[in-house]
Amino acid sequence: MIIAPICRSQLAGESVARSKPRCSPAGRLLQALLCLLIFFSGKVLAAETLNLWHGYRGAERAAFEQLIEDYNRSQSDVQVKALAVPFGGYADKLSAALPRGQGPDLFVFAHDRLGGWASAGHTVAPIDRYVGEHLLGRFPPNLIEAMTFGGELYGLPLAFKSPALILNTDLVQAAPATTDAMVAEARRHTDRKAGRFGLAYSYTEPFFHGALMNSFGRGPFDRGGNLDLANSANIASVEMLARWARQDRILPEEPSSTLVTSLFNQGRAAMVISGPWMLGEIAPGVNYRVVPLPVNSESGLPLAPWVAVEGLFLSPWSEHPAAAVAVMDYLTSRQSAEKMAIEGGQLPANISAFEHPSIATDETAMAFRRQLEATVPIPNLPAMTLLWVPLENVLKKVVKGAAQPEAEMRQLQRSLSADLARLERSRARGEHRAQMPAWLWLLPAALALAAWLLWRRYRAQLAAGWRTHRTAYLYILPAILGMLVLVLFPLLYGLLLSFTDTTVFNEHTPLWSRLIGLDNYAAILGDFHLWRGQGSERSLDFDNFYWTLLITILWTVSNVTLAVGLALILALALDKPIFGRAWFRLILILPWAIPNYITALVWKGMFHPQFGAINQGLQVLGMAPVAWFDSIGASFFTGLVTNVWLSIPFMMVVILGGLQSIPRELYEVARVEGAGRWFQFRTITLPLLKPVLIPAVILSVVWTFNMFNVIYLVSDGAPAGANDILITKAFRIGFEKYQYAYAAAYSMVILALLFCYAMWQMRVSRTLEATR
Amino acid sequence: MSSSIRRSLLAGERLWQRARFACKQAPTRIARDIFSWRFALLVLSSLIVVYPLLWVVSLAFSGQQSLTLVRLPEDAGIAQQLMVLIPLPEHWSLANFRAVLTEQPFLRWLGNSLIVAFATTIVGLSLSCTAAYAFSRFRFPGRARGMLLFLISQMFPAVLMLIPLYVIVVQWLGLGNSWLGLILVYSITALPFCVWMLKGYFDTLPFEIEESALLEGASRWTIFTRIILPLARPAIAVTGLFAFMTAWNEFILASIFMDEESRYTVPVGLRFFVSDYASEWGFFAAGSILVSLPVMLLFLWLQRFLVSGLSAGAVKG
């Protein structure tokens, strides 16, 4: 707490209520005036406000906000205002706000994104100059290393989270010393038919596989930070996992954290590898003990899980960096750390807190503390972000026996190297900044000239048009204006972006030094590498654009056909009065009413190969269970069922509404004429429904084509990205590979495809001139 | 707000009364209904619709955060084994609901969402009704292109609109952290569907009524508000529901735009229960059910419009 008083005295004079520069120039002017007023009236506002964002909830959050409140009360110069942001939107919120000079002064986030932020620029600021040796002495060196990128310190660690071994002490008493002992113990407790497993953890997630990978002594990157996946150590780690899953058969299939927790709570998993986050969910009756992970029998080194470090980061836009660092200092002090540990259940990065009597006697906390000695911080290199999903796909394939570890790792090394080389090229281009080409000045001038000429040429015509059709234009004006503002600009932005090679590394360079013309489009449309690998390794390349396009078209056609067909049948069934009609209607729209995030995940759970209701139902009926996420067809089916289930209610409501506009008399006449039901449907219902049905179909094609959630949540492109549709692929390219421009080009291709479809559809059905 | 809920409840009550009345009145008709193919189809599809939701309900009422995995009894009959697959919590408990409602300002978020969603519905409907009317009834240059423009806006992937929307709404318009920004974005997001749908419905309304009204000297605006809108009630109900849902379930924009917890909408609040490592699915399920209640009440209330309109209305033929 040495820095705090200094900076306070520095800043006290100029303290002004800090409101971020989020408002328009006019707003800022007003603000300046206001400040002047305050200044002249001789009153200096008491405190400056620091905004702090975090993602905590529950007890952790209560303890954290209590700390902040204490801080605010302890002094009057700086008031910290905390905002909790839900995890799902946190990263997006930061990356939307920070590079644009908005957002908080400081924020709490996991450290593994640091490399990306630091490379992108304008997102985090180094804090070296505010931090003294004594402050760094609070933390173990590996946690400081996690906060460091490119030789600069970007934040202070607040807490750490790493997995350890959790034993169900009713089944396993002694902590296994080696992996061999652990596997032997696990085999004793495994009875697959009864759904019992010796060991359960999310083993296909790279975060968890890190424990094995690091224990062979290498890890995914070499000392220089270059990708080094296919070395013998990493391959050995994948082979070991494959052995556990396929020979020893001690692990459940398709693990997820929810499944692991459920198994453990029901005494069906003797040991699990999980972190502190799971402790709150262990059922009250279950006796457990946390111990550090065993030593790898093959390499003789301890299993070294990856540790995620929650750090306090500083915004480069903060007007009071020193005050912000003083808050960091306070939050990581021993006192605060003890409070966070005792009341919030956190594992504090300030390890002196573990000396506190009530923590030192807490066996669980101390076990994680001991585990910390053997952990490795998740590499915070930008390249790590690229690794998560492809490595997960590799692990999934290998544990299912669909691929050989060595070949698969080599393949992964090759494809990731190519992606990284792309990023590297963009960085290189960004470094020697080009002068703004002269023709770029001409472009707006030419556009303005063209606009002026067109205006001259068509002025009379336009004015006449306006005069004759003024009512019509007035009616549509508000809607069109809104559309233009909120849609045209994003579209232009996307279009412009797609002509550049923008990645995380050159985002901040001026636009003209990123322009590469049509290269992205050429790369997408000219992607004819349908196969990858040679000889026996040869397989379809699911990253290929045309494969993804094929899947997208199949996905859209099957979804829309099924949804519209079934919705039509249901709407017709509900159209005429029937006993309980109102109730049926209410029940049938339920899937629309309940947030689809949870229902999609319920469907995913129902498709679980071992514990899902669908496979269990099949088994009861004497059929063989299906491995839903292993084959392309089955995995496609899971997404299809979920999406149809989700979209029927909406379609049904639309059709129900449309059926109301059909005059009943027509049917009466038809009946009198002796027409059958089918004939009535074909000649009355369908044609009169068309004006409503066609737009609904067109729109639902567009929506299904871009249906991100269901694919992402249910099958997640399984197996190995084969079931990704264009939009999920664009998302992966943009957010998992940092190639923003390439993703934008993908989106423009999607737009062009849909546009062609819409033109074709409208030509076919002539809806625009429907009834006249 | 509470009065609308009360009215919806009343509507539900009335439905129930009507059903009971019908029971007394025509047992034979009901029997005929129940043994029809149509009824069987509806029952079957209701079961399919309800089954996954039962998992949500049972998770919400279990008082736990993860579901008990089903254990099939070894030597029981098929029927018994299938019964096990029906998800029911071991102990019914309201603990999850209590936690959701008390640990956070959930009701406040729900209120925020109601404000945003209703405002979106109103803004969206008023913009789209006028536009759709013009597209349906007037012939003017740029009409087809205008319709297409609405469609194009739906084709650009929403994931990549985040940053540009942030730039416009927060930086240019200065509408960050205000509901107005959200309402604006939501109603314009809902516009394309609303315009296309309403235009479709308006096309089905007979022109003769309007022509005779025009002959009698009514202005376009009078025709629009007095004749077209009342006739298009089913369509307005459907599109209104759609606009409402657009705002009601949106999560990502709301969490990016709002900088104060007291202004969060309810989907943002719900997501607090889901995180990278551990998720409290029990709370999430309970919250989801709470979130869906207003939608169901709204639908109950809207149902009356789904059965009126041209066919049942005053202006026949």
Coordinates of C-alpha atoms in Angstrom, one line a residue, chain A residues 149-458:
Chain A
F149 CA 3.3 -11.5 -22.1
G150 CA 6.1 -10.4 -24.3
G151 CA 8.2 -9.5 -21.3
E152 CA 5.6 -7.1 -19.9
L153 CA 3.4 -7.6 -16.8
Y154 CA -0.2 -6.9 -17.7
G155 CA -2.0 -7.6 -14.4
L156 CA -1.9 -9.0 -10.9
P157 CA -3.1 -12.5 -10.3
L158 CA -6.2 -12.7 -8.0
A159 CA -7.0 -16.4 -7.8
F160 CA -6.1 -19.6 -9.5
K161 CA -8.1 -22.6 -10.6
S162 CA -6.6 -25.9 -11.4
P163 CA -7.9 -29.4 -11.4
A164 CA -6.9 -32.0 -8.8
L165 CA -8.0 -35.5 -8.0
I166 CA -11.3 -35.8 -6.0
L167 CA -11.9 -39.1 -4.3
N168 CA -15.1 -40.6 -3.1
T169 CA -13.8 -41.7 0.2
D170 CA -16.5 -44.3 0.6
L171 CA -14.9 -46.1 -2.3
V172 CA -11.3 -45.0 -2.4
Q173 CA -9.5 -44.1 0.8
A174 CA -5.8 -43.7 -0.1
A175 CA -4.6 -41.2 -2.7
P176 CA -3.0 -43.1 -5.6
A177 CA 0.7 -42.2 -5.8
T178 CA 1.2 -43.1 -9.5
T179 CA -1.0 -43.2 -12.6
D180 CA -0.6 -47.0 -12.7
A181 CA -1.9 -47.2 -9.1
M182 CA -4.8 -44.9 -10.1
V183 CA -5.7 -46.9 -13.1
A184 CA -5.6 -50.2 -11.1
E185 CA -7.8 -48.6 -8.5
A186 CA -10.1 -47.3 -11.1
R187 CA -10.4 -50.7 -12.9
R188 CA -11.6 -52.2 -9.6
H189 CA -14.4 -49.7 -9.4
T190 CA -15.5 -49.8 -13.0
D191 CA -18.6 -51.8 -14.0
R192 CA -19.7 -50.4 -17.3
K193 CA -22.9 -52.3 -17.4
A194 CA -24.1 -50.8 -14.1
G195 CA -22.9 -47.4 -15.2
R196 CA -20.0 -47.3 -12.7
F197 CA -16.6 -45.8 -13.5
G198 CA -13.3 -45.7 -11.6
L199 CA -12.4 -42.4 -13.0
A200 CA -14.4 -39.6 -14.6
Y201 CA -13.3 -36.3 -16.0
S202 CA -13.8 -34.2 -19.1
Y203 CA -10.9 -36.0 -20.7
T204 CA -11.5 -34.8 -24.3
E205 CA -11.2 -31.2 -23.2
P206 CA -7.7 -29.9 -23.8
F207 CA -7.8 -28.0 -20.5
F208 CA -8.0 -31.4 -18.7
H209 CA -5.8 -33.2 -21.0
G210 CA -3.1 -30.7 -20.1
A211 CA -2.4 -32.6 -17.0
L212 CA -1.2 -35.6 -19.0
M213 CA 0.4 -33.6 -21.7
N214 CA 2.5 -31.5 -19.4
S215 CA 3.5 -34.6 -17.3
F216 CA 5.5 -35.9 -20.3
G217 CA 7.7 -32.8 -20.0
R218 CA 6.9 -30.8 -23.1
G219 CA 3.5 -29.2 -23.7
P220 CA 2.2 -27.8 -26.9
F221 CA 4.8 -25.0 -27.3
D222 CA 8.5 -25.1 -27.3
R223 CA 10.6 -22.6 -25.3
G224 CA 10.5 -20.0 -28.0
G225 CA 6.7 -20.2 -28.1
N226 CA 6.5 -22.1 -31.4
L227 CA 3.9 -24.7 -31.8
D228 CA 5.4 -28.1 -31.1
L229 CA 2.5 -30.5 -31.0
A230 CA 3.7 -33.6 -32.7
N231 CA 6.7 -34.4 -30.5
S232 CA 7.0 -37.8 -28.9
A233 CA 6.0 -36.5 -25.5
N234 CA 2.7 -35.1 -26.6
I235 CA 1.9 -38.1 -28.7
A236 CA 2.7 -40.4 -25.7
S237 CA 0.2 -38.4 -23.7
V238 CA -2.5 -38.9 -26.2
E239 CA -1.6 -42.6 -26.4
M240 CA -1.9 -42.9 -22.7
L241 CA -5.4 -41.3 -22.7
A242 CA -6.4 -43.6 -25.5
R243 CA -5.3 -46.6 -23.4
W244 CA -7.3 -45.4 -20.4
A245 CA -10.4 -45.0 -22.6
R246 CA -10.1 -48.0 -24.9
Q247 CA -8.0 -50.7 -23.1
D248 CA -8.6 -50.1 -19.4
R249 CA -12.1 -48.7 -20.2
I250 CA -12.3 -46.8 -16.9
L251 CA -13.8 -43.6 -18.4
P252 CA -17.4 -42.8 -19.3
E253 CA -18.2 -41.8 -22.8
E254 CA -18.9 -38.3 -24.0
P255 CA -17.9 -36.7 -20.7
S256 CA -19.1 -33.3 -19.7
S257 CA -18.8 -31.4 -16.5
T258 CA -22.4 -32.0 -15.7
L259 CA -22.1 -35.7 -16.3
V260 CA -19.0 -35.9 -14.2
T261 CA -20.8 -34.2 -11.3
S262 CA -23.8 -36.4 -11.6
L263 CA -21.8 -39.6 -11.6
F264 CA -19.8 -38.5 -8.6
N265 CA -22.9 -37.4 -6.7
Q266 CA -24.5 -40.8 -7.2
G267 CA -21.4 -42.7 -6.1
R268 CA -20.9 -44.0 -9.7
A269 CA -17.5 -42.4 -10.1
A270 CA -14.9 -43.4 -7.6
M271 CA -12.5 -40.7 -8.6
V272 CA -12.9 -37.5 -10.6
I273 CA -10.5 -35.0 -11.9
S274 CA -12.0 -31.6 -11.4
G275 CA -11.4 -28.2 -9.8
P276 CA -12.6 -26.1 -7.0
W277 CA -15.6 -25.1 -9.0
M278 CA -17.1 -28.5 -8.6
L279 CA -17.0 -28.5 -4.8
G280 CA -20.2 -26.5 -4.4
E281 CA -22.1 -29.0 -6.4
I282 CA -21.1 -32.1 -4.6
A283 CA -24.3 -33.5 -2.9
P284 CA -24.3 -33.2 0.9
G285 CA -24.3 -37.0 1.6
V286 CA -21.2 -37.7 -0.5
N287 CA -17.9 -38.0 1.4
Y288 CA -15.0 -36.8 -0.6
R289 CA -11.3 -35.8 -0.3
V290 CA -9.2 -33.7 -2.6
V291 CA -5.7 -34.8 -3.3
P292 CA -3.0 -33.7 -5.7
L293 CA -2.8 -35.7 -9.0
P294 CA -0.5 -38.7 -9.0
V295 CA 2.9 -39.1 -10.7
N296 CA 2.9 -40.3 -14.2
S297 CA 4.3 -43.8 -14.1
E298 CA 5.7 -43.6 -17.6
S299 CA 7.7 -40.4 -17.3
G300 CA 8.2 -40.2 -13.6
L301 CA 6.9 -36.6 -13.5
P302 CA 3.8 -35.6 -11.6
L303 CA 0.7 -34.9 -13.6
A304 CA 0.8 -31.2 -14.1
P305 CA -2.6 -29.7 -14.9
W306 CA -3.1 -26.4 -16.5
V307 CA -3.9 -23.6 -14.1
A308 CA -6.2 -20.8 -15.1
V309 CA -5.3 -17.6 -13.3
E310 CA -7.9 -15.0 -12.7
G311 CA -6.1 -11.7 -13.0
L312 CA -6.9 -8.1 -12.4
F313 CA -6.2 -6.3 -15.7
L314 CA -5.9 -2.6 -16.4
S315 CA -7.6 -0.8 -19.3
P316 CA -5.3 1.3 -21.4
W317 CA -8.0 4.0 -21.4
S318 CA -8.2 4.3 -17.7
E319 CA -7.6 7.9 -16.7
H320 CA -6.4 6.9 -13.3
P321 CA -4.1 4.0 -13.8
A322 CA -2.2 4.5 -10.6
A323 CA -5.4 4.5 -8.6
A324 CA -6.5 1.4 -10.4
V325 CA -3.3 -0.4 -9.6
A326 CA -3.8 0.7 -6.0
V327 CA -7.1 -1.1 -6.1
M328 CA -5.4 -4.1 -7.5
D329 CA -2.9 -3.9 -4.7
Y330 CA -5.7 -3.8 -2.1
L331 CA -7.6 -6.7 -3.7
T332 CA -4.6 -8.9 -3.7
S333 CA -3.4 -8.0 -0.2
R334 CA -3.2 -10.8 2.3
Q335 CA -6.2 -9.5 4.2
S336 CA -8.4 -9.4 1.1
A337 CA -7.0 -12.8 -0.1
E338 CA -8.0 -14.4 3.2
K339 CA -11.5 -12.9 3.0
M340 CA -11.9 -14.2 -0.5
A341 CA -10.7 -17.6 0.5
I342 CA -12.7 -18.0 3.7
E343 CA -16.0 -16.3 2.6
G344 CA -15.8 -16.7 -1.1
G345 CA -14.3 -20.1 -1.3
Q346 CA -11.6 -18.8 -3.7
L347 CA -8.1 -20.1 -4.0
P348 CA -6.2 -16.8 -3.6
A349 CA -3.1 -16.2 -5.7
N350 CA -1.6 -14.4 -2.8
I351 CA -0.4 -17.6 -1.2
S352 CA 0.4 -16.1 2.2
A353 CA -3.3 -16.3 2.8
F354 CA -2.9 -20.1 3.1
E355 CA -1.1 -19.5 6.4
H356 CA -4.3 -18.2 7.9
P357 CA -5.3 -20.8 10.6
S358 CA -8.8 -21.5 9.2
I359 CA -7.4 -22.0 5.7
A360 CA -4.3 -23.9 6.8
T361 CA -6.5 -26.5 8.4
D362 CA -8.8 -26.7 5.4
E363 CA -7.7 -30.0 3.8
T364 CA -9.4 -29.2 0.5
A365 CA -7.9 -25.8 0.1
M366 CA -4.5 -27.1 1.1
A367 CA -4.7 -29.9 -1.4
F368 CA -5.3 -27.4 -4.3
R369 CA -2.4 -25.4 -2.8
R370 CA -0.1 -28.4 -3.0
Q371 CA -1.4 -29.1 -6.5
L372 CA -0.4 -25.6 -7.5
E373 CA 3.3 -26.5 -7.1
A374 CA 2.9 -29.0 -10.0
T375 CA 0.7 -26.8 -12.3
V376 CA 1.6 -25.1 -15.5
P377 CA -0.2 -21.8 -16.4
I378 CA -2.2 -22.2 -19.5
P379 CA 0.0 -20.7 -22.2
N380 CA -1.3 -17.2 -22.8
L381 CA 0.0 -17.0 -26.4
P382 CA -2.6 -16.1 -29.0
A383 CA -1.7 -19.4 -30.7
M384 CA -3.2 -21.2 -27.7
T385 CA -6.7 -20.0 -28.6
L386 CA -6.3 -21.7 -32.0
L387 CA -5.5 -24.9 -30.3
W388 CA -8.5 -25.6 -28.0
V389 CA -11.1 -26.8 -30.5
P390 CA -8.9 -28.7 -33.0
L391 CA -7.1 -30.5 -30.1
E392 CA -10.5 -31.4 -28.6
N393 CA -11.5 -32.9 -31.9
V394 CA -8.3 -34.9 -32.1
L395 CA -8.8 -36.2 -28.6
K396 CA -12.4 -37.2 -29.3
K397 CA -11.4 -39.1 -32.4
V398 CA -8.6 -40.9 -30.7
V399 CA -10.5 -42.1 -27.7
K400 CA -13.2 -43.4 -30.0
G401 CA -10.6 -45.3 -32.0
A402 CA -11.3 -43.3 -35.1
A403 CA -7.7 -42.2 -35.5
Q404 CA -4.2 -43.0 -34.5
P405 CA -2.6 -40.5 -32.1
E406 CA 0.6 -40.0 -34.0
A407 CA -0.9 -39.4 -37.4
E408 CA -3.6 -37.2 -35.9
M409 CA -1.2 -35.0 -34.0
R410 CA 1.0 -34.6 -37.0
Q411 CA -2.0 -33.6 -39.1
L412 CA -3.0 -31.1 -36.4
Q413 CA 0.5 -29.6 -36.3
R414 CA 0.4 -29.1 -40.0
S415 CA -3.0 -27.5 -40.2
L416 CA -2.4 -25.2 -37.2
S417 CA 1.0 -24.2 -38.5
A418 CA -0.7 -23.1 -41.7
D419 CA -3.2 -21.0 -39.7
L420 CA -0.5 -19.5 -37.6
A421 CA 1.5 -18.7 -40.7
R422 CA -1.4 -16.7 -42.0
L423 CA -1.6 -14.8 -38.8
E424 CA 2.1 -14.2 -38.9
R425 CA 1.9 -12.9 -42.5
S426 CA -0.7 -10.4 -41.4
R427 CA 1.4 -9.3 -38.5
A428 CA 4.4 -8.8 -40.8
R429 CA 2.3 -6.7 -43.2
G430 CA 1.0 -4.7 -40.2
E431 CA 4.5 -3.9 -39.1
H432 CA 5.8 -2.1 -42.1
R433 CA 2.9 0.2 -42.5
A434 CA 2.1 1.3 -46.0
Q435 CA 1.5 4.9 -46.8
M436 CA -2.0 5.6 -47.6
P437 CA -2.3 5.1 -51.3
A438 CA -3.2 8.1 -53.2
W439 CA -6.1 6.5 -55.0
L440 CA -7.8 6.0 -51.7
W441 CA -8.3 9.7 -51.6
L442 CA -9.8 9.6 -55.0
L443 CA -12.3 7.0 -54.0
P444 CA -14.6 9.2 -51.9
A445 CA -14.2 12.0 -54.3
A446 CA -15.2 9.8 -57.2
L447 CA -18.2 8.5 -55.2
A448 CA -19.3 12.0 -54.3
L449 CA -19.0 13.0 -58.0
A450 CA -20.9 10.0 -59.1
A451 CA -23.6 10.7 -56.6
W452 CA -23.8 14.3 -57.7
L453 CA -24.0 13.4 -61.3
L454 CA -26.7 10.8 -60.7
W455 CA -28.6 13.4 -58.6
R456 CA -28.4 15.9 -61.5
R457 CA -29.5 13.4 -64.0
Y458 CA -32.4 11.9 -62.1

